[in-house]
Short mmCIF file of C-alpha atoms in Angstrom, two decimals:
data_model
loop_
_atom_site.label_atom_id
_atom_site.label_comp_id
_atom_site.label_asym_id
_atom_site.label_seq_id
_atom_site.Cartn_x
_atom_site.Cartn_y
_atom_site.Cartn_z
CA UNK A 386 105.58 113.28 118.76
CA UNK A 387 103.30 110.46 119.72
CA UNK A 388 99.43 110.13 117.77
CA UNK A 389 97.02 111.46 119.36
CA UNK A 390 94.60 108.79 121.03
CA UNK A 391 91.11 108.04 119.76
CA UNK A 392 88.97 105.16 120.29
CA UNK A 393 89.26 102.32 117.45
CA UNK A 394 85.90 101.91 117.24
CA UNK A 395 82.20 103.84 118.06
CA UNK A 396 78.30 102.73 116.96
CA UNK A 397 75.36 104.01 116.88
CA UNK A 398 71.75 103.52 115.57
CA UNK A 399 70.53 105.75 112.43
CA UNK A 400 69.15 109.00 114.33
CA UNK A 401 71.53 108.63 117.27
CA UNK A 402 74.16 110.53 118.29
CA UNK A 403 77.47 109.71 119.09
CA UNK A 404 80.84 110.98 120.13
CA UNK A 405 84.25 110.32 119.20
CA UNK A 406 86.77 111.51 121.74
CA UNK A 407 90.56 113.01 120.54
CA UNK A 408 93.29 112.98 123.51
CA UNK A 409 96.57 114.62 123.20
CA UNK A 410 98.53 116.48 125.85
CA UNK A 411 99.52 120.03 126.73
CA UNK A 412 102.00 120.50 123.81
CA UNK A 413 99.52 120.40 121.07
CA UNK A 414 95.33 119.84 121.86
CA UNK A 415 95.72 121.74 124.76
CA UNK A 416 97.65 124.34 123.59
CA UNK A 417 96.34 125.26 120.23
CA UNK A 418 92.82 125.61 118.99
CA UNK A 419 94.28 124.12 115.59
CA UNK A 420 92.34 120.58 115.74
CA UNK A 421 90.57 119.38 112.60
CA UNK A 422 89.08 116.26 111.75
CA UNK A 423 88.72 114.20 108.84
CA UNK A 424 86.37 111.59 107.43
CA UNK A 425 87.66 108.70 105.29
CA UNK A 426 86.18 106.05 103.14
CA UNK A 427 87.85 102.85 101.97
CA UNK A 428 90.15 103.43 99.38
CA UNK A 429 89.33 107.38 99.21
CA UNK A 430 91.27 110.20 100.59
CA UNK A 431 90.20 111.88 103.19
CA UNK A 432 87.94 114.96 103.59
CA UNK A 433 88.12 117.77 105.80
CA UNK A 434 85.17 118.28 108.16
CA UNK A 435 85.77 120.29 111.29
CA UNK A 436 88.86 122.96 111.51
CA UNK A 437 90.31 124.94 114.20
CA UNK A 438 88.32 123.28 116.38
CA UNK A 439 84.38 124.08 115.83
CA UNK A 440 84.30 125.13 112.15
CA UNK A 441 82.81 123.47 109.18
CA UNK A 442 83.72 123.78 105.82
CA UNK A 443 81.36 124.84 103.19
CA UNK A 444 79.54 121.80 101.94
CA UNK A 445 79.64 119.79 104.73
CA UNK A 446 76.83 118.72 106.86
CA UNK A 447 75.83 120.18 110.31
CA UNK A 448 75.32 117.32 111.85
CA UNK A 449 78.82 117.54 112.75
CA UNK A 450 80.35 119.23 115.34
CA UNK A 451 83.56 119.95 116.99
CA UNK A 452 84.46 120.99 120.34
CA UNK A 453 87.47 120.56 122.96
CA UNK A 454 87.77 120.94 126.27
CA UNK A 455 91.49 120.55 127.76
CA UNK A 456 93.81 118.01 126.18
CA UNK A 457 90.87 116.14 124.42
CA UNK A 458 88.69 117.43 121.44
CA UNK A 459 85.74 115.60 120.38
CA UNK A 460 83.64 115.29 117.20
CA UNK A 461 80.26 114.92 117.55
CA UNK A 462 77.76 113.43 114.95
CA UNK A 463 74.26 113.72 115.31
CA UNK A 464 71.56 112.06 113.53
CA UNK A 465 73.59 109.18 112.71
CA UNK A 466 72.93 108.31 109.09
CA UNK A 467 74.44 105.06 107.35
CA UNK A 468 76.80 107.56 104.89
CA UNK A 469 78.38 107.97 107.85
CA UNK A 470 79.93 105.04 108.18
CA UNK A 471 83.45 105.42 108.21
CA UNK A 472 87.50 105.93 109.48
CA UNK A 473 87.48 109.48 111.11
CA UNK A 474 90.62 110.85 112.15
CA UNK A 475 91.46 114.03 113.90
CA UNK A 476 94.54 115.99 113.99
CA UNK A 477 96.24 118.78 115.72
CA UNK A 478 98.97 121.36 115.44
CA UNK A 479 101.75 120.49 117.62
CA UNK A 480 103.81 123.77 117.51
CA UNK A 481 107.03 124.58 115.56
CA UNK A 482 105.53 123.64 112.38
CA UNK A 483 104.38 120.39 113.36
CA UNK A 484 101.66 118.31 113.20
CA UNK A 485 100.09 114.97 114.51
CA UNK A 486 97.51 112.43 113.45
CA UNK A 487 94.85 110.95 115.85
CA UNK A 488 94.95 106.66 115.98
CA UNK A 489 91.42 106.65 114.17
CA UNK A 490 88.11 105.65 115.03
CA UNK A 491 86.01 103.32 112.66
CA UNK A 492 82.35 104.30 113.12
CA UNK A 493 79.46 101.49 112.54
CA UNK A 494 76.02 102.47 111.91
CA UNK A 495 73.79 99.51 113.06
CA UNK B 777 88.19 124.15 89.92
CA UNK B 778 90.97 123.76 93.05
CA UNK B 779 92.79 120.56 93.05
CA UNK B 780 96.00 118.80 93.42
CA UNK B 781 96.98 116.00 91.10
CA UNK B 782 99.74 113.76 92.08
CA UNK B 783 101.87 111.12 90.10
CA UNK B 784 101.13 107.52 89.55
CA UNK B 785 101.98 104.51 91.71
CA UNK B 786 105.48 103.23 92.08
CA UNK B 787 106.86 99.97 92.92
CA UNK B 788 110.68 100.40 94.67
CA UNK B 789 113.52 98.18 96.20
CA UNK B 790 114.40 98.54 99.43
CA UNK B 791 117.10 100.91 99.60
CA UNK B 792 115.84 102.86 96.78
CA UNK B 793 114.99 106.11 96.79
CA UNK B 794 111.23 108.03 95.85
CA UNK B 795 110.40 110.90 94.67
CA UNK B 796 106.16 111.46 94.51
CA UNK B 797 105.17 115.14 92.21
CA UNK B 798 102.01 116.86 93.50
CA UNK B 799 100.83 119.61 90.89
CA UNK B 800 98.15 121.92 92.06
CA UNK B 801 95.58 124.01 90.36
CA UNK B 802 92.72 126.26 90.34
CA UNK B 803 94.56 128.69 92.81
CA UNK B 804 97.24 130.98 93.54
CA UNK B 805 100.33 128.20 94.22
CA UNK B 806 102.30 130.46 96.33
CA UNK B 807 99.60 131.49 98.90
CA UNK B 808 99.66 127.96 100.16
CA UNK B 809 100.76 125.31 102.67
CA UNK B 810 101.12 121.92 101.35
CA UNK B 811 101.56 118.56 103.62
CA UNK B 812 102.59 114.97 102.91
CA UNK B 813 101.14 112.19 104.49
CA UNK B 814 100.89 108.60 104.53
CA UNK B 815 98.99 105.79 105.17
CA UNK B 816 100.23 102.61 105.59
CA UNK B 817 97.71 99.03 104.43
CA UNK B 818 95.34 99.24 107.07
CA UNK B 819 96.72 101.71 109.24
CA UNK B 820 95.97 105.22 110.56
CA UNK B 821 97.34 109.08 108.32
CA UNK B 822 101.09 109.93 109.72
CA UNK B 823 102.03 113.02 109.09
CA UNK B 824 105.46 113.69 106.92
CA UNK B 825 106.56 117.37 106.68
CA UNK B 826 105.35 120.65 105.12
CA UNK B 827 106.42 122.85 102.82
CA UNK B 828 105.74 126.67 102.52
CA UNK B 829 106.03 127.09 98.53
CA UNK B 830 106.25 130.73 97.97
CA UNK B 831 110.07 130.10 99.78
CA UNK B 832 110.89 126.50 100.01
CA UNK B 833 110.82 126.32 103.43
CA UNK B 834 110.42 123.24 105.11
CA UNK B 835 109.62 121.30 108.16
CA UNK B 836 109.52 117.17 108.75
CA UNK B 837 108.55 115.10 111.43
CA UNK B 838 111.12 114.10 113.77
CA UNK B 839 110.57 110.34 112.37
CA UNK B 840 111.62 111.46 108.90
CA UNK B 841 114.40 114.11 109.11
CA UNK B 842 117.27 112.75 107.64
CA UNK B 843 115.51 110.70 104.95
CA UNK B 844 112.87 113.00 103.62
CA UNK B 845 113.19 116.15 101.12
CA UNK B 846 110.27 118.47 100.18
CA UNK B 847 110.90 120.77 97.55
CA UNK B 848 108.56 122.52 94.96
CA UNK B 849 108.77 124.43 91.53
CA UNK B 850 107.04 127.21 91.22
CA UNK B 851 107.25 127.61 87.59
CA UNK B 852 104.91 124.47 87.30
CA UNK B 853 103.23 125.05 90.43
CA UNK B 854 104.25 121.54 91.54
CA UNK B 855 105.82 120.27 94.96
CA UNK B 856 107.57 117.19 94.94
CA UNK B 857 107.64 114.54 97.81
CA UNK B 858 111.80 112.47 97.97
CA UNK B 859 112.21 109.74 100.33
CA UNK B 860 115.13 107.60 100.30
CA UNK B 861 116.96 104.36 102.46
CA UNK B 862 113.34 102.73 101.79
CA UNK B 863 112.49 99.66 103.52
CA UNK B 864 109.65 97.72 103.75
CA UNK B 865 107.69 99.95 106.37
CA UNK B 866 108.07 102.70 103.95
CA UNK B 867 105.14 100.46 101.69
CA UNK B 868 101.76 102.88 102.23
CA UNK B 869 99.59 105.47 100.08
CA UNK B 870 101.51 109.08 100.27
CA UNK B 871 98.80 112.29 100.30
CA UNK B 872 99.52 115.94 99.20
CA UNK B 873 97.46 118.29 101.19
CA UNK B 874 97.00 122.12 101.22
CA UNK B 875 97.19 123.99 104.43
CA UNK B 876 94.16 125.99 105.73
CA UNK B 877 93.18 127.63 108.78
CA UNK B 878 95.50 124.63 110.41
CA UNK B 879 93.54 121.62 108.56
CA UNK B 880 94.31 120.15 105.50
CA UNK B 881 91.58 121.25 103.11
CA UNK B 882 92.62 120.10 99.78
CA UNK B 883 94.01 116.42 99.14
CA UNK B 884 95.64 114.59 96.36
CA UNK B 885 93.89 111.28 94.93
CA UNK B 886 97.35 109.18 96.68
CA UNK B 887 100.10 107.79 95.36
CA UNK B 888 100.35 103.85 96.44
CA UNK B 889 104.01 102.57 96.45
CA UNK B 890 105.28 99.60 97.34
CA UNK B 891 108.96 98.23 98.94
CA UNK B 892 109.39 94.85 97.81
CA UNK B 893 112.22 92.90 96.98
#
């Protein structure tokens, strides 16, 4: 099972948007609606903050959002705010029990 | 409050075998999912296996099978994490993680170990 591919690195100004795609192929993003994402600071664990696609946890923030379309699934976070700054990683059911990690994306607030 | 405490760091030779303990509380053990994953210095998560705790059952990543063991105790309400031939590559910070809605909702604080000669 190979990760799924994100880009290493996406930035954005405080109040800006920005998107962070999540590409698989037709044996797991594309065939499940079983994507979550996850934020991580340095030296923390991470934290759950999209599931099954489009649905937030209780607690976190609405500024982000999840969506997929296809093979790829995309987090987007809006109003860019410098606690965002962070590894984000999403992650998708792969069938059969199995499950697979996105590369990661490090996102810089300017 | 819901949580998942895991056991300290360990430092191993290569060829050695680990075993990391992941004890959760605040909720009903059984009803859960938990994962394993790591994350190597610097790198991206990698996902290990999962274990179903209410029967033992098991699945691992293709990478692992062979090497890897997940089993739990219910009587403590702890799953444990065994990993064995270690080598060097092996050196990361191993997660716990309960399974919900197909995320990972709940995560241990880590467990660092290290393959060193």
């Amino acid at each position: 099972q190979s990760a799924l591919t994100q880009p290493a690195s996406v930035s954005g100004s405080p109040g800006q948007s920005i998107t962070i795609s999540c590409t698989g192929t037709s044996s797991d993003v594309g065939s499940y609606n079983l994507v979550s994402w996850y934020q991580q600071y340095p030296g923390k664990a991470p934290k759950l903050i999209i599931y099954e696609v489009n649905k937030r946890p209780s607690g976190v923030s609405n500024r982000f959002s999840g969506s997929k379309s296809g093979n790829t699934a995309s987090l987007t976070i809006s109003g860019l705010q410098a606690e965002d700054e962070a590894d984000y990683y999403c992650c998708s059911y792969a069938g059969s029990s199995i499950y697979v990690f996105g590369t990661g994306t490090k996102v810089t607030v300017l | 409050q819901v949580q998942v405490v895991q056991s300290g760091a360990e430092v191993k030779k290569p060829g050695a075998s680990l075993k990391v303990s992941c004890k959760a509380s605040g909720y009903t053990f059984t009803s859960y999912y938990m994962h394993w994953v790591r994350q190597a210095p610097g790198q991206g998560l990698e996902w290990i296996g999962i274990i179903n705790p209410s029967g033992g059952s098991t699945t691992y990543a293709q990478k692992f099978q062979g090497r890897v063991t997940m089993t739990r105790d219910t009587s403590t309400s702890t799953v444990y994490m065994e990993l064995s031939s270690l080598r060097s590559e092996d050196t990361a910070v191993y997660y716990c993680a309960r399974a919900l809605e197909g995320g990972f909702d709940i995560w241990g604080q880590g467990t660092m170990v290290t393959v060193s000669s």
